[in-house]
Amino acid sequence: MLELIKIEFLKLRRRKLIWIMLLSALIMPFLTMLLFKYRGQTGVDPIQFYKWSAFGYNIFIILPVALGILCSMLIHEENQHDMLRQLWIVPVSKMRFFFSKFFVVLIYSVIFMLITAIASAFFSIVPGYVTFEWKSILYLLERCLEIGVITSFAMLPIMAIAVSKKGYILPVCVTLVYAFCSFILMPVNMYLHPLCSMAGIIMRNKDIPGLTFAQTINVPLAFLCICVWDIIAVLLAKITLERK
Amino acid sequence: MDDFVIETKQLTKVYGEQTVVNSVDIHVKKGRIYGLLGRNGAGKTTIMKMILGLTPITSGEVFVFGKNIKGQEKRIYPRIGAIIETPEFYPNLTGTENLEIFAKLRGTSAPNAIKNALEIVGLPYKDKKLFSKYSLGMKQRLGIANAILHDPELLILDEPTNGLDPIGIAEVREFIKSLSIEQGKTILISSHILSEISLLADDIGIIDHGVLLEESSMEELKKKNGKYILLQVSDVPKASLILERQFHLKDYSVHDEQTLRIYDTSLNMAEVNKALVVQDVAVISSQLCNNTLEEYFKKITGGEGIA
């Protein structure tokens, strides 16, 4: 499996867009810095800054959309050019092929959130909006790692759709709908959508100020929601790949 | 069964209501080149895809190295190198980088495997040209390099000379021959070009509309179908009637208004000539001719022929 994951990264050589997409991890930390500069606040609670820079739009829009595009790109070329048959002849196990792609998404997601964490720390501490504290930095890193890992699992349904379709337009469109649906479903029922459930897990301690939830946070139920969606996604991918 | 590297039994493929491969039994012997010949759409690629598990088999069985492929894919496929249709690779990588990926997937341990494979097909090693910039011929060569990269015992090559220039075709032909003669590899090759197969194959299977019309060694085929009698007469319908009624001949064809071809060369032509003349049919000429393979294929595929 490790070899397959390494091979997946070899396939990404010269795919500049994938690496350029990582720059989108800087968007929210930078905009948050501008917001605090506009407000003229200094010495603010670090969590208040990180709420905007790392735990807000990043987890509902930017990261899911970036991962959705990545899923489509990882699979599109092999699907489009009928390259899969070259792999099946080797032979490469179809599910190992699928999971190797998933691990690339997971690693990418973690790197993305680590960049967000570093940028958040940089844009908050260097201009002096937040005073340096190891405790808050470690909190930020821990939460960003959690977001990175859980979001990749929450994006498995998009990966399954990318595997089942030849083009990349539909998976990208579904990603956008999927991300916006999480906004709509969050106040209705946060255990229906994996991204909402992921947000519930991240904010389980209710230690991020200014966030209120319509339901009580139930971490096992949130994990169950993600698991159910992931099982369906894996089954869909298995059925689709068996047909290819 | 052990003598055959590939053996299919009643292999059938149905897409919707269309039967594209119909009860095909092919037998590929060890160390020989088997040419699967047929027009475009005859079912050659589908047969190869079924052997390689790339398309489900509707009915029938495939045995490779004496084992039914069903459930044995992981053991059998690493011993096979294949090209199906035009081979595609990662467009953002060079030829060498693409082969590195496949070598890693196969666990190829030979240190110079990639370099050797590229040298054999005449492509540069560690070249900076990306696959997306490759010509069709270069893509085909890279596909062949990928097929031989892991030194497989069996090669399945679907129209491997597609897109190659005449010199490239000759080079690939010689290379395929040398793999069989020098390294004893078994090769199943498909083509719609008769001359290509007749120059390469030891055994041949002729497929048309999904049906295997004939399977024999090339040597036997050449011996069996080389001759016919060319008969030129004044009245072809009357001559046909005489041949059918008096000589019970069925294996003949009408070529034009004055010409008949009789494929049964054991016929006593002196008696035929005499019978025709007696019944007022003038015999303009009667001669024994050698048939070309192309004409033979034209005959057995129902007149449509093969390029």
Coordinates of C-alpha atoms in Angstrom, one line a residue:
Chain A
M1 CA 0.0 0.0 0.0
L2 CA 2.8 2.4 0.9
E3 CA 4.4 1.7 -2.5
L4 CA 1.1 2.5 -4.2
I5 CA 0.8 5.8 -2.3
K6 CA 4.4 6.7 -3.3
I7 CA 3.4 5.9 -6.9
E8 CA 0.4 8.2 -6.6
F9 CA 2.7 11.0 -5.6
L10 CA 5.0 10.2 -8.6
K11 CA 2.0 10.6 -10.9
L12 CA 1.5 14.2 -9.7
R13 CA 4.9 15.4 -11.1
R14 CA 4.5 18.6 -13.1
R15 CA 0.8 18.9 -12.0
K16 CA 1.3 22.5 -10.9
L17 CA -2.4 23.2 -10.1
I18 CA -2.4 20.7 -7.3
W19 CA 0.4 22.5 -5.5
I20 CA -0.9 25.9 -6.4
M21 CA -4.2 24.9 -4.7
L22 CA -2.3 24.6 -1.5
L23 CA -1.9 28.4 -1.6
S24 CA -5.6 28.7 -0.9
A25 CA -4.7 27.5 2.6
L26 CA -3.3 31.1 3.1
I27 CA -6.6 32.9 2.0
M28 CA -8.4 32.8 5.4
P29 CA -5.4 33.6 7.6
F30 CA -4.5 36.5 5.4
L31 CA -8.1 37.8 5.3
T32 CA -8.4 37.4 9.0
M33 CA -5.2 39.5 9.4
L34 CA -6.8 42.2 7.3
L35 CA -10.0 42.0 9.3
F36 CA -8.1 42.5 12.6
K37 CA -6.0 45.3 11.1
Y38 CA -9.3 47.0 10.0
R39 CA -10.7 46.6 13.5
G40 CA -7.5 47.8 15.0
Q41 CA -7.6 45.1 17.7
T42 CA -4.5 43.9 19.5
G43 CA -4.0 41.4 22.3
V44 CA -7.1 39.5 21.3
D45 CA -7.9 35.9 22.4
P46 CA -5.9 33.6 20.0
I47 CA -9.0 31.3 19.6
Q48 CA -11.0 34.3 18.4
F49 CA -8.4 34.9 15.6
Y50 CA -8.2 31.1 14.8
K51 CA -11.9 30.9 14.6
W52 CA -11.8 33.1 11.5
S53 CA -8.5 32.0 10.1
A54 CA -8.7 28.2 10.5
F55 CA -12.1 27.0 11.8
G56 CA -14.5 29.0 9.7
Y57 CA -14.9 29.1 6.0
N58 CA -11.8 26.9 5.7
I59 CA -13.5 23.8 7.0
F60 CA -16.8 24.3 5.2
I61 CA -15.8 25.7 1.9
I62 CA -12.1 26.1 1.0
L63 CA -10.7 22.8 2.2
P64 CA -13.7 20.6 0.9
V65 CA -13.6 22.4 -2.5
A66 CA -9.8 22.0 -2.8
L67 CA -10.1 18.3 -1.8
G68 CA -13.0 17.8 -4.3
I69 CA -10.9 19.2 -7.1
L70 CA -8.0 17.1 -6.0
C71 CA -10.2 13.9 -6.0
S72 CA -11.3 14.7 -9.6
M73 CA -7.8 15.5 -10.8
L74 CA -6.4 12.3 -9.2
I75 CA -8.9 10.1 -11.1
H76 CA -9.8 12.1 -14.2
E77 CA -6.7 11.4 -16.3
E78 CA -6.7 7.7 -15.7
N79 CA -10.4 7.5 -16.4
Q80 CA -10.4 9.8 -19.4
H81 CA -7.6 8.1 -21.3
D82 CA -8.7 4.5 -20.5
M83 CA -5.4 4.0 -18.6
L84 CA -7.1 1.9 -15.9
R85 CA -6.9 -1.2 -18.1
Q86 CA -3.0 -0.8 -18.1
L87 CA -3.2 -0.9 -14.3
W88 CA -5.6 -3.8 -14.2
I89 CA -3.3 -5.9 -16.4
V90 CA -0.4 -5.4 -14.0
P91 CA -2.5 -6.3 -11.9
V92 CA -3.4 -3.6 -9.4
S93 CA -6.1 -4.4 -6.9
K94 CA -9.1 -2.1 -7.6
M95 CA -9.7 -1.3 -4.0
R96 CA -6.1 -0.7 -3.2
F97 CA -6.0 1.7 -6.2
F98 CA -9.0 3.5 -4.7
F99 CA -7.5 3.7 -1.2
S100 CA -4.1 4.8 -2.4
K101 CA -5.9 7.8 -4.0
F102 CA -7.7 8.4 -0.7
F103 CA -4.4 8.4 1.3
V104 CA -3.1 11.0 -1.1
V105 CA -6.2 13.1 -0.3
L106 CA -5.7 12.5 3.4
I107 CA -2.0 13.6 3.3
Y108 CA -2.8 16.6 1.1
S109 CA -5.6 17.6 3.5
V110 CA -3.3 17.4 6.5
I111 CA -0.6 19.4 4.7
F112 CA -3.3 22.0 3.7
M113 CA -4.4 22.4 7.3
L114 CA -0.8 22.5 8.6
I115 CA -0.2 25.4 6.2
T116 CA -3.3 27.0 7.5
A117 CA -2.1 26.6 11.1
I118 CA 1.3 28.0 10.4
A119 CA -0.1 30.9 8.4
S120 CA -2.7 31.6 11.2
A121 CA 0.1 31.7 13.8
F122 CA 2.3 33.8 11.6
F123 CA -0.4 36.3 10.6
S124 CA -1.7 36.6 14.2
I125 CA 1.6 36.8 16.1
V126 CA 3.9 38.7 13.8
P127 CA 1.6 41.8 13.4
G128 CA 1.0 41.6 17.1
Y129 CA -2.8 40.9 17.2
V130 CA -2.1 37.8 19.3
T131 CA 0.6 37.3 21.9
F132 CA 2.7 34.2 21.5
E133 CA 1.6 31.3 23.7
W134 CA 2.7 27.7 23.2
K135 CA -0.7 26.5 24.6
S136 CA -2.7 28.3 21.9
I137 CA -0.3 27.2 19.1
L138 CA -0.5 23.6 20.1
Y139 CA -4.3 23.9 20.3
L140 CA -4.4 25.3 16.8
L141 CA -2.1 22.5 15.5
E142 CA -4.1 19.8 17.2
R143 CA -7.4 21.1 15.8
C144 CA -6.0 21.7 12.3
L145 CA -4.7 18.1 12.3
E146 CA -8.1 16.8 13.3
I147 CA -9.8 18.9 10.6
G148 CA -7.2 17.6 8.0
V149 CA -7.8 14.0 8.8
I150 CA -11.6 14.1 9.3
T151 CA -12.3 16.2 6.3
S152 CA -10.5 13.7 4.0
F153 CA -12.9 11.0 5.3
A154 CA -15.8 13.4 4.9
M155 CA -14.8 13.8 1.2
L156 CA -14.8 10.1 0.4
P157 CA -18.3 10.3 -1.2
I158 CA -16.9 12.9 -3.7
M159 CA -14.0 10.5 -4.5
A160 CA -16.4 7.7 -5.2
I161 CA -18.3 10.0 -7.6
A162 CA -15.1 11.0 -9.3
V163 CA -14.2 7.3 -9.8
S164 CA -17.6 6.6 -11.2
K165 CA -17.6 9.4 -13.8
K166 CA -15.3 9.9 -16.7
G167 CA -15.3 13.7 -16.8
Y168 CA -14.3 16.0 -14.0
I169 CA -17.0 18.6 -14.4
L170 CA -19.7 16.6 -12.5
P171 CA -17.5 15.7 -9.5
V172 CA -16.4 19.4 -9.2
C173 CA -20.0 20.5 -9.4
V174 CA -21.1 17.9 -6.8
T175 CA -18.3 19.1 -4.6
L176 CA -19.7 22.6 -4.6
V177 CA -23.2 21.4 -3.9
Y178 CA -21.9 19.1 -1.2
A179 CA -20.0 21.9 0.5
F180 CA -23.0 24.3 0.3
C181 CA -25.4 21.6 1.5
S182 CA -23.3 21.4 4.7
F183 CA -24.2 25.1 5.4
I184 CA -27.9 24.5 4.8
L185 CA -28.0 21.3 6.9
M186 CA -25.9 22.5 9.8
P187 CA -28.8 24.3 11.6
V188 CA -31.3 21.6 10.6
N189 CA -29.5 18.4 11.5
M190 CA -25.7 18.2 11.9
Y191 CA -25.7 14.4 11.7
L192 CA -27.0 14.2 8.2
H193 CA -23.9 15.6 6.4
P194 CA -20.3 14.4 7.0
L195 CA -19.0 18.0 6.8
C196 CA -21.5 19.1 9.5
S197 CA -20.6 16.0 11.6
M198 CA -16.9 16.9 11.2
A199 CA -17.6 20.4 12.5
G200 CA -19.4 18.9 15.4
I201 CA -16.4 16.7 16.3
I202 CA -14.0 19.6 16.0
M203 CA -16.1 21.9 18.2
R204 CA -17.0 19.1 20.7
N205 CA -15.5 21.0 23.7
K206 CA -17.5 24.2 22.8
D207 CA -14.2 26.1 23.3
I208 CA -14.5 28.2 20.2
P209 CA -16.3 31.4 21.2
G210 CA -19.3 32.7 19.3
L211 CA -20.4 29.4 17.9
T212 CA -23.8 28.0 18.8
F213 CA -25.3 24.7 17.7
A214 CA -29.0 23.9 17.2
Q215 CA -28.4 20.4 18.6
T216 CA -26.4 19.0 21.4
I217 CA -23.0 17.7 20.2
N218 CA -22.9 13.9 20.0
V219 CA -19.5 12.8 18.9
P220 CA -20.3 9.1 18.4
L221 CA -23.3 10.1 16.3
A222 CA -21.1 12.4 14.3
F223 CA -18.6 9.6 13.6
L224 CA -21.5 7.3 12.8
C225 CA -22.7 9.7 10.1
I226 CA -19.3 10.0 8.5
C227 CA -18.9 6.2 8.7
V228 CA -22.2 5.5 7.0
W229 CA -21.4 7.9 4.2
D230 CA -18.0 6.4 3.8
I231 CA -19.2 2.8 3.7
I232 CA -21.7 3.8 1.0
A233 CA -18.9 5.7 -0.9
V234 CA -16.6 2.7 -0.7
L235 CA -19.3 0.3 -1.9
L236 CA -20.1 2.7 -4.8
A237 CA -16.5 2.9 -5.8
K238 CA -16.1 -0.9 -5.6
I239 CA -19.1 -1.5 -7.8
T240 CA -18.0 1.1 -10.3
L241 CA -14.4 -0.1 -10.4
E242 CA -15.5 -3.7 -10.8
R243 CA -17.3 -2.6 -14.0
K244 CA -14.4 -0.8 -15.4
Chain B
M1 CA -4.2 -28.6 -22.0
D2 CA -0.7 -28.2 -20.7
D3 CA 0.7 -27.8 -24.2
F4 CA -1.3 -24.6 -24.7
V5 CA -0.4 -21.4 -23.1
I6 CA -3.8 -19.9 -23.9
E7 CA -6.8 -22.0 -24.5
T8 CA -10.4 -20.7 -24.8
K9 CA -13.4 -22.9 -24.6
Q10 CA -16.7 -21.7 -26.2
L11 CA -15.7 -18.1 -25.4
T12 CA -18.7 -15.8 -26.0
K13 CA -19.3 -12.1 -25.4
V14 CA -22.7 -10.5 -25.9
Y15 CA -23.2 -6.7 -25.7
G16 CA -27.0 -6.1 -25.4
E17 CA -28.4 -8.1 -28.2
Q18 CA -25.2 -8.2 -30.3
T19 CA -22.9 -11.2 -30.0
V20 CA -19.5 -9.9 -30.7
V21 CA -17.6 -13.1 -29.9
N22 CA -19.4 -16.3 -30.6
S23 CA -18.1 -19.6 -29.1
V24 CA -14.5 -19.1 -29.9
D25 CA -12.0 -21.9 -29.2
I26 CA -8.4 -20.7 -29.7
H27 CA -5.3 -22.6 -28.9
V28 CA -2.0 -20.8 -28.5
K29 CA 1.0 -23.2 -28.2
K30 CA 4.0 -22.5 -26.1
G31 CA 6.9 -20.7 -27.7
R32 CA 4.9 -19.8 -30.9
I33 CA 3.5 -16.7 -32.4
Y34 CA -0.3 -16.9 -32.8
G35 CA -1.8 -14.4 -35.2
L36 CA -5.4 -13.5 -34.7
L37 CA -6.5 -12.1 -38.0
G38 CA -9.8 -10.3 -38.8
R39 CA -11.2 -7.1 -40.1
N40 CA -11.9 -4.2 -37.8
G41 CA -14.7 -5.0 -35.4
A42 CA -14.3 -8.7 -36.0
G43 CA -13.9 -9.3 -32.2
K44 CA -10.1 -9.6 -31.9
T45 CA -9.7 -7.0 -29.2
T46 CA -12.7 -8.3 -27.3
I47 CA -11.2 -11.8 -27.2
M48 CA -7.9 -10.3 -25.9
K49 CA -9.8 -8.2 -23.3
M50 CA -11.6 -11.3 -22.1
I51 CA -8.3 -13.2 -21.7
L52 CA -6.9 -10.3 -19.7
G53 CA -10.0 -9.9 -17.6
L54 CA -10.7 -6.4 -18.9
T55 CA -14.2 -7.3 -19.9
P56 CA -16.5 -9.9 -18.3
I57 CA -17.0 -13.1 -20.2
T58 CA -20.6 -13.8 -21.1
S59 CA -20.0 -17.6 -21.3
G60 CA -17.1 -19.9 -21.9
E61 CA -13.8 -20.3 -20.2
V62 CA -10.2 -19.0 -20.6
F63 CA -7.2 -21.1 -19.6
V64 CA -3.8 -19.4 -19.4
F65 CA -0.8 -21.5 -18.5
G66 CA -3.2 -24.4 -18.0
K67 CA -5.2 -22.6 -15.4
N68 CA -8.7 -21.1 -15.6
I69 CA -8.1 -17.4 -15.2
K70 CA -11.2 -16.9 -13.0
G71 CA -9.9 -16.3 -9.5
Q72 CA -6.3 -16.8 -10.5
E73 CA -5.7 -13.3 -11.9
K74 CA -3.1 -12.3 -9.4
R75 CA -1.0 -15.4 -10.2
I76 CA -1.4 -15.3 -13.9
Y77 CA -1.3 -11.7 -15.0
P78 CA 2.2 -10.9 -13.7
R79 CA 3.4 -13.5 -16.2
I80 CA 1.8 -11.6 -19.1
G81 CA 2.8 -8.4 -20.9
A82 CA 0.1 -6.8 -23.0
I83 CA -0.9 -3.9 -25.2
I84 CA -4.6 -3.4 -25.8
E85 CA -5.5 -0.8 -28.5
T86 CA -3.4 2.3 -28.4
P87 CA -1.5 2.3 -25.1
E88 CA -2.0 5.4 -23.0
F89 CA 0.2 6.7 -20.2
Y90 CA 0.4 9.7 -17.9
P91 CA 0.7 12.7 -20.2
N92 CA 2.6 14.8 -17.6
L93 CA 5.4 12.3 -17.3
T94 CA 8.3 11.3 -19.6
G95 CA 8.5 7.8 -21.1
T96 CA 11.1 6.8 -18.5
E97 CA 9.0 8.1 -15.6
N98 CA 6.0 6.3 -16.9
L99 CA 7.9 3.0 -17.1
E100 CA 9.3 3.7 -13.6
I101 CA 5.7 3.7 -12.3
F102 CA 4.8 0.4 -14.0
A103 CA 8.1 -1.1 -12.9
K104 CA 7.3 -0.2 -9.3
L105 CA 3.7 -1.5 -9.6
R106 CA 5.0 -4.8 -10.9
G107 CA 7.9 -4.9 -8.4
T108 CA 10.4 -5.3 -11.2
S109 CA 13.8 -5.6 -9.5
A110 CA 16.2 -5.8 -12.5
P111 CA 18.3 -2.6 -12.3
N112 CA 18.4 -2.0 -16.1
A113 CA 14.9 -3.2 -16.9
I114 CA 13.7 0.2 -18.0
K115 CA 16.8 1.1 -19.9
N116 CA 16.8 -2.2 -21.7
A117 CA 13.1 -2.1 -22.6
L118 CA 13.5 1.4 -24.0
E119 CA 16.6 0.5 -26.0
I120 CA 14.8 -2.5 -27.5
V121 CA 12.0 -0.4 -28.8
G122 CA 14.3 2.5 -29.9
L123 CA 13.2 5.1 -27.4
P124 CA 15.7 7.3 -25.5
Y125 CA 16.3 6.6 -21.8
K126 CA 15.9 9.5 -19.4
D127 CA 14.6 11.7 -22.2
K128 CA 12.8 14.9 -21.1
K129 CA 10.1 14.7 -23.7
L130 CA 6.7 14.3 -22.0
F131 CA 4.3 11.5 -23.1
S132 CA 1.8 14.2 -24.1
K133 CA 4.2 15.2 -26.9
Y134 CA 4.7 11.7 -28.2
S135 CA 3.7 10.7 -31.7
L136 CA 1.4 7.7 -32.2
G137 CA 4.4 5.6 -33.2
M138 CA 6.3 6.6 -30.0
K139 CA 3.2 5.8 -27.9
Q140 CA 3.0 2.4 -29.5
R141 CA 6.8 1.8 -28.8
L142 CA 6.4 2.8 -25.2
G143 CA 3.4 0.5 -24.9
I144 CA 5.6 -2.4 -26.2
A145 CA 8.4 -1.4 -23.8
N146 CA 5.9 -1.5 -20.9
A147 CA 4.7 -4.9 -22.1
I148 CA 8.2 -6.4 -22.1
L149 CA 9.5 -4.5 -19.0
H150 CA 9.0 -7.4 -16.6
D151 CA 10.3 -10.1 -19.0
P152 CA 6.9 -11.9 -19.2
E153 CA 6.4 -15.4 -20.5
L154 CA 3.4 -14.5 -22.6
L155 CA 2.8 -11.4 -24.7
I156 CA -0.6 -10.3 -25.8
L157 CA -0.3 -7.6 -28.4
D158 CA -3.3 -6.0 -30.0
E159 CA -2.3 -4.4 -33.3
P160 CA 1.2 -3.5 -32.0
T161 CA 2.3 -1.9 -35.3
N162 CA -0.6 0.6 -35.5
G163 CA 0.7 4.0 -36.1
L164 CA 4.3 2.9 -36.9
D165 CA 6.1 4.0 -40.0
P166 CA 7.2 1.2 -42.5
I167 CA 10.7 1.0 -40.9
G168 CA 9.2 0.9 -37.4
I169 CA 6.8 -1.9 -38.5
A170 CA 9.7 -3.9 -39.8
E171 CA 11.8 -3.3 -36.6
V172 CA 8.9 -4.3 -34.4
R173 CA 8.2 -7.4 -36.5
E174 CA 11.9 -8.5 -36.2
F175 CA 11.8 -7.8 -32.5
I176 CA 8.7 -9.8 -32.0
K177 CA 10.1 -12.7 -34.0
S178 CA 13.4 -12.6 -32.0
L179 CA 11.4 -12.7 -28.7
S180 CA 9.8 -15.9 -29.9
I181 CA 12.8 -17.5 -31.5
E182 CA 15.6 -16.4 -29.1
Q183 CA 13.7 -16.2 -25.8
G184 CA 11.0 -18.8 -26.4
K185 CA 8.2 -16.4 -25.5
T186 CA 4.7 -17.2 -26.5
I187 CA 3.0 -14.3 -28.3
L188 CA -0.7 -13.7 -29.2
I189 CA -0.8 -10.9 -31.7
S190 CA -3.8 -9.5 -33.5
S191 CA -4.0 -7.6 -36.7
H192 CA -6.3 -6.7 -39.6
I193 CA -3.3 -6.7 -42.0
L194 CA -2.9 -10.0 -43.6
S195 CA 0.7 -9.4 -44.8
E196 CA 1.7 -8.6 -41.3
I197 CA 0.3 -11.8 -39.8
S198 CA 1.6 -13.9 -42.6
L199 CA 5.1 -12.6 -42.1
L200 CA 5.0 -13.0 -38.3
A201 CA 2.7 -15.8 -37.2
D202 CA 3.5 -19.5 -36.8
D203 CA -0.2 -20.3 -36.2
I204 CA -3.2 -18.3 -37.3
G205 CA -6.8 -17.9 -36.3
I206 CA -9.1 -16.2 -38.7
I207 CA -12.0 -14.4 -37.1
D208 CA -15.0 -12.7 -38.7
H209 CA -18.1 -11.3 -37.1
G210 CA -17.1 -12.8 -33.8
V211 CA -16.7 -16.4 -35.2
L212 CA -13.4 -18.2 -35.5
L213 CA -13.6 -19.4 -39.1
E214 CA -10.3 -21.2 -39.2
E215 CA -7.4 -22.1 -36.9
S216 CA -4.3 -23.8 -38.2
S217 CA -0.6 -23.4 -38.6
M218 CA 0.5 -20.9 -41.3
E219 CA 2.5 -23.7 -43.0
E220 CA -0.6 -25.9 -43.3
L221 CA -2.7 -23.0 -44.5
K222 CA -0.3 -22.1 -47.2
K223 CA -0.1 -25.7 -48.4
K224 CA -3.8 -26.2 -48.3
N225 CA -5.0 -23.2 -50.1
G226 CA -2.5 -22.3 -52.7
K227 CA -4.0 -23.7 -55.9
Y228 CA -7.1 -23.4 -58.1
I229 CA -8.1 -24.0 -61.7
L230 CA -8.9 -21.0 -63.8
L231 CA -11.4 -21.9 -66.4
Q232 CA -12.4 -19.4 -69.2
V233 CA -15.5 -20.5 -71.2
S234 CA -18.0 -18.9 -73.6
D235 CA -21.0 -19.6 -71.5
V236 CA -20.5 -19.4 -67.7
P237 CA -24.1 -20.3 -66.6
K238 CA -24.2 -23.4 -68.8
A239 CA -20.7 -24.4 -67.7
S240 CA -21.7 -24.1 -64.1
L241 CA -24.7 -26.3 -64.7
I242 CA -22.5 -29.0 -66.3
L243 CA -19.9 -28.8 -63.4
E244 CA -22.6 -29.2 -60.8
R245 CA -24.7 -31.9 -62.5
Q246 CA -22.1 -34.0 -64.2
F247 CA -19.1 -33.6 -61.8
H248 CA -21.1 -32.8 -58.6
L249 CA -18.8 -29.8 -58.1
K250 CA -19.8 -27.2 -55.5
D251 CA -16.5 -25.7 -54.6
Y252 CA -16.1 -23.1 -57.4
S253 CA -16.8 -19.5 -57.9
V254 CA -17.9 -17.3 -60.8
H255 CA -15.3 -14.6 -61.3
D256 CA -16.7 -12.7 -64.3
E257 CA -18.8 -13.3 -67.5
Q258 CA -16.2 -15.7 -68.9
T259 CA -14.3 -17.0 -65.9
L260 CA -14.8 -19.6 -63.3
R261 CA -12.5 -20.6 -60.5
I262 CA -12.5 -24.3 -59.4
Y263 CA -10.9 -24.9 -56.0
D264 CA -11.0 -28.7 -56.3
T265 CA -7.7 -29.2 -58.1
S266 CA -8.1 -33.0 -58.1
L267 CA -10.8 -32.7 -60.8
N268 CA -9.8 -34.3 -64.1
M269 CA -9.7 -31.3 -66.5
A270 CA -9.5 -33.4 -69.6
E271 CA -12.9 -34.8 -68.9
V272 CA -14.3 -31.4 -67.9
N273 CA -13.0 -29.9 -71.1
K274 CA -14.5 -32.8 -73.1
A275 CA -17.9 -32.5 -71.4
L276 CA -18.1 -28.7 -71.9
V277 CA -17.1 -29.0 -75.6
V278 CA -19.6 -31.8 -76.2
Q279 CA -22.4 -29.6 -74.8
D280 CA -21.5 -26.6 -76.9
V281 CA -19.5 -24.6 -74.4
A282 CA -16.3 -23.3 -75.9
V283 CA -13.3 -23.6 -73.6
I284 CA -11.1 -20.6 -74.1
S285 CA -8.5 -21.5 -71.6
S286 CA -7.9 -23.8 -68.6
Q287 CA -5.0 -23.4 -66.3
L288 CA -3.8 -24.3 -62.8
C289 CA -3.1 -21.2 -60.7
N290 CA -1.7 -20.5 -57.3
N291 CA -4.1 -18.7 -55.0
T292 CA -2.8 -15.9 -52.8
L293 CA -3.6 -16.0 -49.1
E294 CA -5.5 -12.8 -49.5
E295 CA -7.8 -14.4 -52.0
Y296 CA -8.3 -17.3 -49.7
F297 CA -9.3 -15.1 -46.8
K298 CA -11.6 -13.2 -49.1
K299 CA -13.3 -16.5 -49.9
I300 CA -13.7 -17.7 -46.4
T301 CA -14.9 -14.4 -45.0
G302 CA -17.6 -14.3 -47.5
G303 CA -16.0 -12.1 -50.1
E304 CA -15.3 -9.1 -48.0
G305 CA -11.7 -9.9 -47.6
I306 CA -9.0 -8.5 -45.3
A307 CA -6.6 -5.7 -46.2

